[in-house]
Amino acid sequence: MRLHIREATKVDLASITTIYNQGIEEGNATLEVDLKTASDMDQWFSEHDQRYQVLVATLNKKICGWASLNRYSQRRAHEGIAVISIYIERDWRGKGLGGRILKELEWIAINHDFHKLVLYALPTNKRGYQLYKKNGFREVGVFQKHGRLNGNFIDVIAMEKILID
């Protein structure tokens, strides 16, 4: 099997939505609690462009993961910073896809003049946290009781990676 990573198109949104909703249902990758609809994801996708890309990873033409560069802030001072998201289809987790798509995302970020990537991870997402640490992200801090999941407060870990000094 050969992994192929490419820029996403609107045709990919159904698979992207399914994978994202898995993360919402499992409650360890996002503070979102409401499953996303096609309309929700169409709006989200429209906020991305050639610089703030959405990628999909495919194996045998089946989407098994996706990642995105998202706007950190509207301020011009922050235009070199992107927030990243990576979601892998549950049957493909732990098989190296996250690392491969992260490397591609970093390459695209550098080529679009981003100097820094940031992300927000939940403490329960140990696999994701280890992926980011292994790939050079550092923990900046912890937002304590930053949101609620299943009626309980949950912390959020802020991480960053400098791409270009």
Backbone as JSON, one array per atom type, in Angstrom:
{
  "sequence": "MRLHIREATKVDLASITTIYNQGIEEGNATLEVDLKTASDMDQWFSEHDQRYQVLVATLNKKICGWASLNRYSQRRAHEGIAVISIYIERDWRGKGLGGRILKELEWIAINHDFHKLVLYALPTNKRGYQLYKKNGFREVGVFQKHGRLNGNFIDVIAMEKILID",
  "N": [[0.84, -1.18, 0.0], [0.46, 2.21, -0.79], [0.92, 5.35, 0.53], [-0.64, 8.36, -0.22], [-0.49, 11.82, -0.24], [-2.36, 14.69, -0.6], [-3.7, 17.87, -1.72], [-6.85, 18.72, -0.42], [-10.17, 18.48, -1.83], [-13.51, 19.73, -2.48], [-14.97, 17.43, -2.94], [-13.91, 15.63, -1.2], [-14.98, 16.2, 1.26], [-17.03, 14.69, 2.56], [-15.73, 12.39, 3.54], [-13.77, 13.63, 5.14], [-15.43, 14.83, 7.02], [-16.61, 12.55, 8.23], [-14.34, 11.39, 9.47], [-13.58, 13.48, 11.19], [-15.85, 13.6, 12.81], [-15.59, 11.14, 14.09], [-13.49, 11.73, 15.85], [-14.79, 13.64, 17.44], [-16.85, 12.08, 18.59], [-15.32, 10.24, 20.08], [-14.09, 11.85, 21.92], [-11.44, 12.62, 22.62], [-9.84, 14.24, 21.12], [-10.73, 16.75, 20.44], [-12.48, 19.66, 21.61], [-14.95, 19.95, 20.63], [-18.38, 19.13, 20.76], [-20.69, 18.65, 19.41], [-21.69, 16.8, 16.64], [-20.51, 17.27, 13.31], [-22.1, 18.65, 10.46], [-22.67, 18.3, 6.9], [-23.03, 20.85, 5.9], [-21.83, 22.42, 7.92], [-19.14, 21.66, 7.6], [-18.68, 22.39, 4.99], [-18.74, 25.17, 5.21], [-16.51, 25.51, 6.92], [-14.48, 24.52, 5.22], [-14.53, 26.43, 3.21], [-13.2, 28.5, 4.37], [-10.58, 28.04, 4.0], [-7.67, 28.2, 1.9], [-5.23, 28.55, -0.75], [-3.01, 29.09, 0.79], [-3.72, 28.48, 3.46], [-4.09, 25.48, 3.73], [-5.96, 22.41, 3.27], [-5.28, 19.07, 3.69], [-5.45, 15.71, 2.46], [-4.88, 12.31, 3.29], [-4.41, 9.4, 1.48], [-4.96, 5.93, 1.02], [-4.85, 3.44, -1.27], [-6.71, 4.94, -2.71], [-8.6, 5.57, -0.8], [-9.67, 7.78, 1.66], [-7.87, 8.22, 4.56], [-7.07, 9.91, 6.48], [-6.71, 13.36, 7.5], [-5.5, 16.75, 7.38], [-4.97, 20.16, 8.43], [-4.01, 23.56, 7.84], [-4.68, 26.27, 9.76], [-6.02, 29.52, 10.31], [-4.4, 31.52, 12.69], [-4.81, 34.05, 13.77], [-6.42, 37.15, 12.95], [-4.77, 39.28, 12.87], [-2.13, 41.07, 11.29], [0.41, 40.84, 12.33], [0.55, 38.24, 13.11], [0.58, 36.7, 10.86], [2.4, 34.8, 10.05], [1.96, 32.52, 11.46], [0.39, 29.43, 11.95], [-2.35, 27.43, 13.0], [-2.5, 24.02, 13.55], [-4.34, 21.1, 12.55], [-4.84, 17.65, 12.85], [-6.28, 14.66, 11.87], [-6.89, 11.25, 12.05], [-8.33, 8.41, 10.55], [-10.01, 6.05, 12.54], [-9.3, 3.28, 12.26], [-6.78, 3.41, 11.19], [-5.03, 4.54, 12.91], [-1.95, 4.87, 14.75], [-0.22, 3.79, 12.92], [1.69, 5.24, 11.65], [0.74, 7.19, 9.9], [0.0, 9.74, 10.83], [2.45, 11.01, 11.4], [3.55, 11.13, 8.83], [1.73, 12.78, 7.44], [1.96, 15.05, 8.98], [4.62, 15.86, 8.46], [4.38, 16.55, 5.74], [2.57, 18.66, 5.98], [4.13, 20.48, 7.42], [6.12, 21.03, 5.49], [4.59, 22.28, 3.5], [3.73, 24.48, 4.99], [6.16, 25.86, 5.47], [6.81, 26.51, 2.82], [4.84, 28.33, 2.32], [5.48, 30.52, 3.72], [5.08, 30.41, 6.51], [6.3, 30.72, 9.76], [5.98, 29.48, 12.11], [4.24, 26.86, 13.79], [1.34, 26.1, 15.64], [-0.53, 24.24, 18.07], [-3.31, 22.73, 19.73], [-3.79, 20.43, 22.2], [-5.51, 17.73, 23.76], [-5.13, 16.39, 27.04], [-5.86, 13.72, 27.16], [-5.31, 12.7, 24.7], [-2.98, 10.97, 24.16], [-1.46, 9.62, 22.22], [-1.41, 11.45, 20.08], [-0.11, 13.62, 21.36], [2.43, 12.5, 21.85], [3.26, 12.12, 19.2], [3.54, 14.79, 18.34], [5.53, 15.76, 20.12], [7.68, 14.07, 19.42], [8.18, 15.01, 16.9], [9.3, 17.49, 17.22], [7.76, 19.52, 18.41], [7.14, 21.72, 21.13], [5.94, 21.87, 24.46], [4.08, 24.59, 25.42], [2.41, 25.48, 27.41], [-0.32, 24.93, 29.73], [-3.71, 25.29, 29.46], [-5.79, 25.54, 32.01], [-8.71, 23.79, 32.98], [-10.16, 24.41, 30.59], [-12.28, 23.85, 28.97], [-15.39, 22.02, 28.62], [-16.11, 18.6, 28.71], [-18.31, 15.98, 28.49], [-19.55, 16.93, 30.79], [-17.48, 17.5, 32.52], [-14.72, 19.56, 33.48], [-11.91, 20.17, 31.39], [-8.43, 20.21, 30.74], [-6.32, 21.95, 28.37], [-3.59, 21.5, 26.28], [-1.13, 23.63, 25.08], [0.96, 23.77, 22.28], [3.96, 24.31, 20.32], [5.92, 24.82, 17.32], [8.83, 26.07, 16.0], [9.48, 26.87, 12.75], [11.06, 28.35, 11.0], [13.74, 30.33, 11.8]],
  "CA": [[0.0, 0.0, 0.0], [1.23, 3.44, -0.91], [0.24, 6.53, 1.05], [-0.59, 9.54, -1.08], [-0.99, 13.01, 0.45], [-2.66, 15.71, -1.6], [-4.61, 18.92, -1.29], [-8.25, 18.27, -0.41], [-11.17, 19.17, -2.65], [-14.86, 19.62, -1.9], [-15.41, 16.04, -3.08], [-13.37, 14.9, -0.05], [-15.58, 16.66, 2.51], [-17.8, 13.65, 3.26], [-14.76, 11.57, 4.29], [-13.19, 14.5, 6.17], [-16.46, 14.97, 8.06], [-16.7, 11.27, 8.95], [-13.16, 11.24, 10.33], [-13.66, 14.49, 12.24], [-16.91, 13.18, 13.73], [-15.03, 10.08, 14.94], [-12.76, 12.43, 16.91], [-15.77, 14.26, 18.34], [-17.5, 11.0, 19.34], [-14.39, 9.61, 21.02], [-13.86, 12.82, 22.98], [-10.06, 12.8, 23.08], [-9.06, 15.01, 20.15], [-11.29, 18.09, 20.24], [-13.51, 20.06, 22.57], [-16.25, 19.95, 19.95], [-19.28, 18.12, 21.3], [-21.75, 18.41, 18.43], [-21.22, 16.25, 15.37], [-20.54, 18.23, 12.22], [-22.92, 18.35, 9.29], [-22.05, 18.66, 5.62], [-23.07, 22.31, 5.82], [-20.78, 22.93, 8.83], [-17.82, 21.41, 7.04], [-18.57, 23.2, 3.78], [-18.37, 26.5, 5.69], [-15.13, 25.4, 7.39], [-13.61, 24.35, 4.06], [-14.49, 27.69, 2.46], [-12.28, 29.4, 5.07], [-9.22, 27.63, 3.64], [-7.27, 28.61, 0.56], [-3.95, 27.99, -1.17], [-2.05, 29.22, 1.89], [-4.27, 27.71, 4.59], [-4.55, 24.3, 3.0], [-6.46, 21.17, 3.86], [-4.69, 17.92, 3.01], [-5.98, 14.38, 2.76], [-3.98, 11.17, 3.09], [-5.18, 8.3, 0.91], [-4.38, 4.61, 0.78], [-5.71, 2.78, -2.26], [-7.73, 5.93, -3.07], [-9.54, 5.78, 0.31], [-9.15, 8.78, 2.6], [-7.64, 7.62, 5.88], [-6.69, 10.98, 7.4], [-6.66, 14.7, 6.93], [-4.82, 17.76, 8.19], [-5.2, 21.5, 7.91], [-3.39, 24.77, 8.35], [-5.79, 27.15, 10.08], [-5.63, 30.87, 10.71], [-4.18, 31.73, 14.12], [-5.36, 35.34, 14.14], [-6.62, 38.08, 11.83], [-3.76, 40.33, 12.95], [-1.01, 40.91, 10.36], [1.6, 40.44, 13.09], [0.49, 36.78, 13.29], [0.33, 36.02, 9.57], [3.35, 33.71, 9.87], [1.63, 31.45, 12.4], [-0.8, 28.65, 11.63], [-2.79, 26.39, 13.94], [-2.69, 22.79, 12.77], [-5.25, 20.03, 12.96], [-4.59, 16.37, 12.19], [-7.23, 13.62, 12.28], [-6.67, 9.99, 11.36], [-9.44, 7.46, 10.66], [-9.69, 5.22, 13.72], [-8.66, 2.01, 11.9], [-5.43, 3.66, 10.69], [-4.2, 5.19, 13.93], [-0.82, 4.1, 15.26], [0.47, 3.14, 11.81], [2.64, 6.17, 11.05], [0.13, 8.16, 8.99], [0.04, 11.07, 11.44], [3.79, 11.56, 11.19], [3.74, 11.43, 7.41], [0.93, 13.94, 7.05], [2.54, 16.2, 9.69], [5.8, 16.29, 7.69], [3.9, 17.23, 4.54], [1.98, 19.92, 6.43], [5.25, 21.38, 7.75], [6.74, 21.43, 4.23], [3.69, 23.26, 2.88], [3.77, 25.69, 5.82], [7.41, 26.57, 5.17], [6.72, 27.04, 1.46], [3.86, 29.42, 2.3], [6.02, 31.57, 4.6], [4.78, 30.3, 7.94], [7.52, 30.48, 10.54], [5.66, 28.77, 13.35], [2.98, 26.12, 13.89], [0.85, 25.88, 17.0], [-1.65, 23.3, 18.16], [-3.93, 22.55, 21.05], [-4.01, 19.0, 22.39], [-6.13, 17.32, 25.02], [-4.27, 15.46, 27.78], [-6.29, 12.35, 26.91], [-4.83, 12.29, 23.38], [-1.57, 10.65, 24.41], [-0.81, 9.26, 20.95], [-1.16, 12.71, 19.37], [0.9, 14.37, 22.11], [3.73, 11.88, 21.58], [3.59, 12.43, 17.81], [4.02, 16.17, 18.24], [6.81, 15.85, 20.83], [8.66, 13.36, 18.62], [8.44, 15.8, 15.7], [9.91, 18.78, 17.53], [6.9, 20.5, 19.07], [7.37, 21.85, 22.56], [4.77, 22.28, 25.24], [4.16, 25.98, 25.83], [1.7, 25.6, 28.67], [-1.59, 24.23, 29.86], [-4.89, 26.05, 29.83], [-6.49, 24.71, 32.99], [-10.18, 23.81, 32.92], [-10.37, 25.26, 29.42], [-13.54, 23.51, 28.33], [-16.13, 20.92, 29.25], [-16.45, 17.39, 27.96], [-19.09, 15.06, 29.33], [-19.86, 17.58, 32.06], [-16.28, 17.72, 33.33], [-13.72, 20.47, 32.95], [-10.73, 19.51, 30.83], [-7.31, 21.08, 30.39], [-5.87, 21.93, 26.98], [-2.15, 21.72, 26.18], [-0.69, 24.44, 23.94], [2.28, 23.36, 21.79], [4.42, 25.09, 19.17], [7.17, 24.45, 16.67], [9.4, 27.11, 15.15], [9.91, 26.28, 11.48], [12.08, 29.22, 10.42], [14.2, 31.35, 12.76]],
  "C": [[0.88, 1.24, 0.0], [0.38, 4.61, -0.43], [0.44, 7.69, 0.09], [-1.2, 10.7, -0.3], [-1.17, 14.1, -0.6], [-3.58, 16.77, -1.0], [-6.05, 18.41, -1.42], [-9.09, 19.1, -1.38], [-12.52, 19.01, -1.97], [-15.39, 18.19, -1.95], [-14.98, 15.22, -1.85], [-14.1, 15.21, 1.26], [-16.38, 15.6, 3.26], [-16.86, 12.78, 4.1], [-14.11, 12.37, 5.41], [-14.16, 14.63, 7.33], [-16.59, 13.7, 8.88], [-15.55, 11.11, 9.93], [-13.19, 12.24, 11.47], [-14.72, 14.09, 13.27], [-16.47, 12.01, 14.6], [-14.3, 10.71, 16.12], [-13.69, 13.08, 17.92], [-16.42, 13.18, 19.21], [-16.6, 10.4, 20.41], [-13.97, 10.55, 22.14], [-12.43, 12.98, 23.45], [-9.22, 13.65, 22.14], [-9.55, 16.44, 19.97], [-12.29, 18.38, 21.35], [-14.88, 20.2, 21.91], [-17.11, 18.85, 20.58], [-20.4, 17.77, 20.33], [-21.14, 17.89, 17.13], [-21.42, 17.28, 14.26], [-21.39, 17.72, 11.06], [-22.14, 18.7, 8.03], [-21.99, 20.17, 5.48], [-21.99, 22.95, 6.7], [-19.41, 22.82, 8.17], [-17.6, 22.16, 5.73], [-18.15, 24.62, 4.15], [-16.91, 26.51, 6.14], [-14.16, 25.33, 6.21], [-13.46, 25.65, 3.28], [-13.56, 28.71, 3.11], [-10.82, 29.06, 4.78], [-8.95, 28.01, 2.19], [-5.91, 28.0, 0.24], [-2.91, 28.08, -0.06], [-2.48, 28.38, 3.09], [-4.92, 26.46, 4.01], [-5.15, 23.23, 3.9], [-5.87, 20.05, 3.02], [-5.47, 16.66, 3.36], [-4.89, 13.35, 2.49], [-4.84, 10.02, 2.59], [-4.32, 7.05, 0.8], [-5.34, 3.88, -0.13], [-6.94, 3.64, -2.59], [-8.79, 6.14, -1.99], [-8.91, 6.76, 1.29], [-9.06, 8.17, 3.99], [-7.18, 8.67, 6.9], [-6.71, 12.32, 6.7], [-5.95, 15.63, 7.91], [-5.1, 19.12, 7.6], [-4.31, 22.52, 8.6], [-4.52, 25.77, 8.53], [-5.25, 28.5, 10.56], [-5.52, 30.97, 12.23], [-4.89, 33.0, 14.58], [-5.57, 36.16, 12.88], [-5.54, 39.16, 11.8], [-2.61, 40.04, 11.99], [0.24, 40.44, 11.08], [1.68, 38.92, 13.25], [0.36, 36.02, 11.98], [1.32, 34.9, 9.28], [3.11, 32.53, 10.78], [0.37, 30.75, 11.93], [-1.08, 27.67, 12.76], [-3.03, 25.15, 13.1], [-3.72, 21.87, 13.41], [-4.87, 18.78, 12.17], [-5.58, 15.35, 12.76], [-7.0, 12.39, 11.41], [-7.87, 9.07, 11.6], [-9.07, 6.4, 11.69], [-8.98, 3.91, 13.37], [-7.21, 2.18, 11.45], [-4.53, 4.33, 11.72], [-3.09, 4.27, 14.4], [-0.01, 3.41, 14.18], [1.4, 4.09, 11.06], [2.05, 7.22, 10.12], [0.2, 9.58, 9.53], [1.38, 11.75, 11.22], [4.03, 11.96, 9.75], [2.97, 12.67, 6.99], [1.44, 15.2, 7.76], [3.75, 16.73, 8.93], [5.39, 17.05, 6.43], [3.31, 18.59, 4.89], [3.07, 20.93, 6.76], [5.92, 21.89, 6.47], [5.89, 22.5, 3.54], [3.72, 24.57, 3.67], [5.02, 26.51, 5.52], [7.34, 27.22, 3.8], [5.67, 28.14, 1.3], [4.19, 30.46, 3.37], [5.47, 31.56, 6.02], [6.09, 30.04, 8.66], [7.26, 29.66, 11.79], [4.31, 28.07, 13.21], [2.62, 25.99, 15.35], [-0.28, 24.86, 16.94], [-2.13, 23.25, 19.59], [-4.31, 21.08, 21.17], [-4.69, 18.74, 23.73], [-5.21, 16.33, 25.72], [-4.62, 13.99, 27.54], [-5.8, 11.82, 25.56], [-3.33, 12.02, 23.45], [-0.81, 10.31, 23.12], [-0.47, 10.53, 20.15], [-0.06, 13.52, 20.04], [2.29, 13.82, 21.82], [4.19, 12.15, 20.14], [4.19, 13.83, 17.71], [5.36, 16.34, 18.94], [7.93, 15.23, 19.98], [9.08, 14.17, 17.39], [8.83, 17.24, 16.0], [9.01, 19.85, 18.09], [7.24, 20.54, 20.55], [6.09, 22.31, 23.24], [5.0, 23.7, 25.74], [3.51, 26.17, 27.19], [0.4, 24.84, 28.63], [-2.66, 25.24, 30.25], [-5.69, 25.16, 30.77], [-8.0, 24.92, 32.88], [-10.67, 24.7, 31.77], [-11.68, 24.97, 28.69], [-14.21, 22.38, 29.09], [-16.36, 19.8, 28.25], [-17.16, 16.46, 28.91], [-19.33, 15.63, 30.72], [-18.67, 17.87, 32.95], [-15.36, 18.74, 32.66], [-12.52, 19.68, 32.45], [-9.68, 20.57, 30.5], [-7.01, 20.96, 28.9], [-4.38, 22.3, 26.97], [-1.86, 22.53, 24.92], [0.73, 24.01, 23.57], [2.65, 24.21, 20.58], [5.68, 24.47, 18.59], [7.6, 25.61, 15.78], [9.94, 26.43, 13.9], [11.09, 27.03, 10.88], [12.46, 30.26, 11.46], [14.33, 32.7, 12.09]]
}
